[in-house]
Amino acid sequence: MAQHGKDTIVLHDQYNLTSSLDSTSIDRSIASLDTTVYGLDSRTYTPGQKDGSVSVEGFADPAAAGIDTILSSSFGSASTSVTVSLGQTAGSNAYLLDAIENQYSTSSSVTDLVRITGEYTAAQDGVDAGVLLMPVTTAAATGTDNSVTHDRGSGSTTSSGAVAILHVIAASGTSPTLDAIVQMDDNSSFTSATSLITFTQATAITSQRIEVATSTERYIRLNYTIGGTDPSFSFAVSFATR
């Protein structure tokens, strides 16, 4: 089934860049290492190191919290947590990247709006393909998101390791706290749910990227606890298996 690009979401650390962008490109690659030896009639190869990048394009916004300021501030940073989701609902295909922002440029024309271009290169692990576990959500109370499958339709029940990113875009209230846990189970009832990834408690806007080597059951969900006086958090979580 065809998918409309208008539902793409781009999250950069604790920032939601979506409203400033109109084009995104994701590149995943892996080296092919030559293993050809004498006596063979054709070349043979084995997989090598993973690599990947994400490019974004959109409209400049020089405001204090605008995309120009965000991309300029993180330019050259050794580790930026990036999520690109191709949909805005839980379970949408998403791509996770521990990135170096290695390019940022602007272009202007007398007949057009000022535009920006940014590029992220994988600092490690290439680009992980996964799902949007929790879309950008504003919550003021403890909750549990609906379960999703991490296998993108393949039917796989387990995997070797996983990675998740928590993007906390906004936080308010008196001493607000957010404790987010990725849980897994072998079926959607979660009667035997266990914790897979536990994020460090968030008390303000922030981002966290956590990797684990644990084998992962097929069904996953996000459980979160919110505390404080009149607390409110706007946040999202992406997830991928290895």
Tab-separated table of C-alpha atoms in Angstrom:
chain	number	residue	atom	x	y	z
A	1	MET	CA	0.000	0.000	0.000
A	2	ALA	CA	1.312	3.450	-0.896
A	3	GLN	CA	2.192	5.797	1.956
A	4	HIS	CA	1.900	9.575	1.975
A	5	GLY	CA	5.059	11.494	2.839
A	6	LYS	CA	3.157	14.267	4.622
A	7	ASP	CA	2.979	12.131	7.785
A	8	THR	CA	6.775	12.020	8.245
A	9	ILE	CA	8.133	13.096	11.634
A	10	VAL	CA	11.724	14.194	12.318
A	11	LEU	CA	12.942	14.345	15.929
A	12	HIS	CA	16.387	15.722	16.822
A	13	ASP	CA	17.382	15.196	20.476
A	14	GLN	CA	14.728	17.142	22.441
A	15	TYR	CA	13.425	19.011	19.383
A	16	ASN	CA	10.613	18.276	16.939
A	17	LEU	CA	11.795	19.618	13.565
A	18	THR	CA	8.775	18.345	11.648
A	19	SER	CA	6.991	21.673	11.126
A	20	SER	CA	10.040	23.228	9.418
A	21	LEU	CA	10.822	20.397	6.970
A	22	ASP	CA	9.372	19.222	3.659
A	23	SER	CA	11.890	16.611	2.480
A	24	THR	CA	13.798	13.770	4.140
A	25	SER	CA	16.119	11.135	2.704
A	26	ILE	CA	17.293	8.005	4.553
A	27	ASP	CA	20.278	5.987	3.359
A	28	ARG	CA	21.246	2.603	4.845
A	29	SER	CA	24.287	0.746	3.567
A	30	ILE	CA	26.634	-2.094	4.429
A	31	ALA	CA	30.045	-2.793	2.954
A	32	SER	CA	30.499	-5.837	0.708
A	33	LEU	CA	33.915	-7.377	1.441
A	34	ASP	CA	35.506	-9.429	-1.318
A	35	THR	CA	36.151	-13.054	-0.288
A	36	THR	CA	36.977	-14.420	-3.755
A	37	VAL	CA	39.691	-17.093	-3.791
A	38	TYR	CA	41.469	-19.191	-6.428
A	39	GLY	CA	39.364	-21.694	-8.300
A	40	LEU	CA	36.076	-19.765	-8.198
A	41	ASP	CA	34.304	-18.763	-11.406
A	42	SER	CA	32.582	-15.778	-9.801
A	43	ARG	CA	33.316	-13.302	-7.056
A	44	THR	CA	32.024	-13.905	-3.532
A	45	TYR	CA	31.373	-11.360	-0.799
A	46	THR	CA	30.601	-11.164	2.897
A	47	PRO	CA	28.880	-8.329	4.782
A	48	GLY	CA	31.147	-5.718	6.353
A	49	GLN	CA	30.534	-2.615	8.430
A	50	LYS	CA	27.176	-0.873	8.514
A	51	ASP	CA	26.825	2.786	7.601
A	52	GLY	CA	24.023	5.250	7.032
A	53	SER	CA	22.883	8.841	6.837
A	54	VAL	CA	19.791	11.040	6.952
A	55	SER	CA	19.344	14.264	4.984
A	56	VAL	CA	16.667	16.866	5.682
A	57	GLU	CA	15.486	19.948	3.804
A	58	GLY	CA	13.034	22.656	4.702
A	59	PHE	CA	12.395	26.273	5.534
A	60	ALA	CA	14.687	28.460	7.614
A	61	ASP	CA	13.479	29.738	10.974
A	62	PRO	CA	16.025	31.971	12.731
A	63	ALA	CA	13.992	32.312	15.954
A	64	ALA	CA	15.624	31.449	19.268
A	65	ALA	CA	14.004	27.996	19.220
A	66	GLY	CA	13.918	27.717	15.418
A	67	ILE	CA	15.514	25.096	13.220
A	68	ASP	CA	18.437	27.365	12.262
A	69	THR	CA	19.456	27.717	15.895
A	70	ILE	CA	18.962	24.023	16.621
A	71	LEU	CA	21.003	22.759	13.663
A	72	SER	CA	23.708	25.407	14.106
A	73	SER	CA	24.103	24.546	17.798
A	74	SER	CA	24.452	20.807	17.190
A	75	PHE	CA	26.650	21.101	14.096
A	76	GLY	CA	29.643	18.795	14.553
A	77	SER	CA	28.289	17.264	17.759
A	78	ALA	CA	29.657	13.761	18.346
A	79	SER	CA	26.274	12.287	19.258
A	80	THR	CA	22.823	13.507	18.242
A	81	SER	CA	19.811	11.219	18.671
A	82	VAL	CA	17.639	11.318	15.553
A	83	THR	CA	14.335	9.584	14.805
A	84	VAL	CA	12.640	9.716	11.420
A	85	SER	CA	9.170	8.161	11.445
A	86	LEU	CA	7.212	7.649	8.227
A	87	GLY	CA	3.944	7.891	10.136
A	88	GLN	CA	2.434	9.612	13.135
A	89	THR	CA	0.915	6.612	14.917
A	90	ALA	CA	2.356	3.901	17.150
A	91	GLY	CA	3.811	1.105	15.050
A	92	SER	CA	4.740	3.334	12.103
A	93	ASN	CA	8.037	2.468	10.433
A	94	ALA	CA	10.813	4.537	11.992
A	95	TYR	CA	14.557	4.938	11.588
A	96	LEU	CA	16.892	5.580	14.531
A	97	LEU	CA	20.297	7.188	14.260
A	98	ASP	CA	23.108	8.045	16.663
A	99	ALA	CA	24.438	10.813	14.478
A	100	ILE	CA	27.053	13.397	13.733
A	101	GLU	CA	25.460	16.420	12.091
A	102	ASN	CA	28.110	16.944	9.443
A	103	GLN	CA	26.393	19.405	7.120
A	104	TYR	CA	24.214	22.464	7.583
A	105	SER	CA	23.579	25.009	4.865
A	106	THR	CA	21.127	27.733	3.889
A	107	SER	CA	20.105	29.050	0.499
A	108	SER	CA	18.176	32.194	-0.396
A	109	SER	CA	16.670	33.599	-3.556
A	110	VAL	CA	14.955	36.885	-4.270
A	111	THR	CA	11.933	34.945	-5.540
A	112	ASP	CA	11.748	32.254	-2.858
A	113	LEU	CA	11.800	31.589	0.873
A	114	VAL	CA	15.101	30.947	2.640
A	115	ARG	CA	15.752	27.208	2.815
A	116	ILE	CA	17.956	24.993	4.961
A	117	THR	CA	19.658	21.649	4.386
A	118	GLY	CA	21.083	19.381	7.056
A	119	GLU	CA	22.786	16.007	6.940
A	120	TYR	CA	23.382	13.447	9.665
A	121	THR	CA	25.978	10.682	9.358
A	122	ALA	CA	25.870	7.626	11.602
A	123	ALA	CA	28.412	7.872	14.427
A	124	GLN	CA	27.929	4.142	15.098
A	125	ASP	CA	25.601	1.251	14.219
A	126	GLY	CA	24.417	2.697	10.912
A	127	VAL	CA	20.696	3.482	10.687
A	128	ASP	CA	18.480	1.126	12.713
A	129	ALA	CA	15.091	0.260	11.172
A	130	GLY	CA	12.312	-0.003	13.738
A	131	VAL	CA	9.004	1.474	14.807
A	132	LEU	CA	7.585	4.551	16.442
A	133	LEU	CA	6.693	3.062	19.808
A	134	MET	CA	4.941	6.191	21.074
A	135	PRO	CA	4.095	9.140	18.805
A	136	VAL	CA	4.597	12.699	20.025
A	137	THR	CA	2.179	12.828	22.956
A	138	THR	CA	1.370	15.319	25.682
A	139	ALA	CA	0.574	13.548	28.950
A	140	ALA	CA	-0.122	14.774	32.466
A	141	ALA	CA	-0.693	11.412	34.161
A	142	THR	CA	0.743	7.916	34.312
A	143	GLY	CA	-0.180	5.647	31.420
A	144	THR	CA	0.584	2.662	29.205
A	145	ASP	CA	0.673	2.905	25.426
A	146	ASN	CA	-0.829	0.229	23.185
A	147	SER	CA	1.458	-2.670	22.309
A	148	VAL	CA	3.048	-2.895	18.857
A	149	THR	CA	5.181	-5.450	17.051
A	150	HIS	CA	8.771	-4.491	16.371
A	151	ASP	CA	9.301	-6.845	13.424
A	152	ARG	CA	7.763	-4.568	10.738
A	153	GLY	CA	5.513	-7.432	9.611
A	154	SER	CA	8.125	-10.184	9.335
A	155	GLY	CA	6.598	-12.353	12.062
A	156	SER	CA	9.884	-12.680	13.968
A	157	THR	CA	9.443	-13.378	17.679
A	158	THR	CA	12.887	-12.617	19.054
A	159	SER	CA	16.012	-10.644	18.207
A	160	SER	CA	19.511	-10.083	19.566
A	161	GLY	CA	19.559	-6.679	21.159
A	162	ALA	CA	17.617	-3.468	20.781
A	163	VAL	CA	17.905	0.315	20.856
A	164	ALA	CA	15.390	2.963	21.895
A	165	ILE	CA	15.320	6.758	21.912
A	166	LEU	CA	13.304	8.959	24.261
A	167	HIS	CA	12.667	12.490	22.987
A	168	VAL	CA	11.273	14.803	25.703
A	169	ILE	CA	10.163	17.889	23.793
A	170	ALA	CA	8.447	19.848	26.574
A	171	ALA	CA	8.063	19.659	30.356
A	172	SER	CA	6.148	21.813	32.802
A	173	GLY	CA	4.835	21.851	36.349
A	174	THR	CA	6.482	21.879	39.752
A	175	SER	CA	9.210	19.229	40.064
A	176	PRO	CA	7.816	17.159	37.170
A	177	THR	CA	9.186	13.629	36.675
A	178	LEU	CA	8.842	11.128	33.842
A	179	ASP	CA	9.879	7.488	34.228
A	180	ALA	CA	9.579	5.629	30.922
A	181	ILE	CA	10.070	1.879	30.503
A	182	VAL	CA	9.944	-0.221	27.341
A	183	GLN	CA	8.279	-3.528	28.191
A	184	MET	CA	8.153	-6.727	26.135
A	185	ASP	CA	5.955	-9.807	26.060
A	186	ASP	CA	5.407	-12.877	23.886
A	187	ASN	CA	1.815	-11.889	23.182
A	188	SER	CA	-0.358	-8.791	23.206
A	189	SER	CA	-1.958	-9.477	26.607
A	190	PHE	CA	1.224	-8.552	28.497
A	191	THR	CA	0.323	-10.850	31.374
A	192	SER	CA	4.035	-11.692	31.695
A	193	ALA	CA	5.502	-8.370	30.626
A	194	THR	CA	9.132	-7.714	31.544
A	195	SER	CA	11.206	-4.544	31.392
A	196	LEU	CA	13.544	-4.310	28.427
A	197	ILE	CA	14.792	-0.702	28.490
A	198	THR	CA	14.491	1.702	31.423
A	199	PHE	CA	15.224	5.341	30.678
A	200	THR	CA	16.787	7.594	33.287
A	201	GLN	CA	14.110	9.694	34.986
A	202	ALA	CA	13.445	12.884	33.009
A	203	THR	CA	12.722	16.137	34.823
A	204	ALA	CA	13.012	18.584	31.898
A	205	ILE	CA	13.407	18.581	28.118
A	206	THR	CA	16.037	16.029	27.201
A	207	SER	CA	16.801	13.026	25.010
A	208	GLN	CA	18.188	9.590	25.789
A	209	ARG	CA	19.384	6.757	23.595
A	210	ILE	CA	19.833	3.324	25.210
A	211	GLU	CA	21.091	0.068	23.714
A	212	VAL	CA	20.683	-3.405	25.229
A	213	ALA	CA	21.983	-6.812	24.171
A	214	THR	CA	18.955	-8.692	25.530
A	215	SER	CA	16.867	-10.895	23.248
A	216	THR	CA	13.538	-9.253	22.539
A	217	GLU	CA	10.037	-10.712	22.417
A	218	ARG	CA	7.852	-9.711	19.481
A	219	TYR	CA	5.381	-7.468	21.335
A	220	ILE	CA	6.526	-4.253	22.992
A	221	ARG	CA	4.883	-1.278	24.646
A	222	LEU	CA	5.765	1.820	26.627
A	223	ASN	CA	4.825	2.178	30.278
A	224	TYR	CA	5.362	5.611	31.826
A	225	THR	CA	4.921	7.156	35.243
A	226	ILE	CA	4.484	10.915	35.632
A	227	GLY	CA	4.923	12.666	38.984
A	228	GLY	CA	5.132	16.149	40.453
A	229	THR	CA	2.663	18.986	40.945
A	230	ASP	CA	0.582	19.795	37.847
A	231	PRO	CA	3.116	17.973	35.615
A	232	SER	CA	2.957	17.767	31.844
A	233	PHE	CA	5.349	16.198	29.357
A	234	SER	CA	5.382	16.155	25.576
A	235	PHE	CA	7.482	13.194	24.462
A	236	ALA	CA	7.970	10.395	21.940
A	237	VAL	CA	9.785	7.039	21.911
A	238	SER	CA	11.226	5.103	18.958
A	239	PHE	CA	12.466	1.510	19.064
A	240	ALA	CA	14.417	-0.927	16.895
A	241	THR	CA	15.812	-4.421	17.259
A	242	ARG	CA	19.157	-5.704	16.034
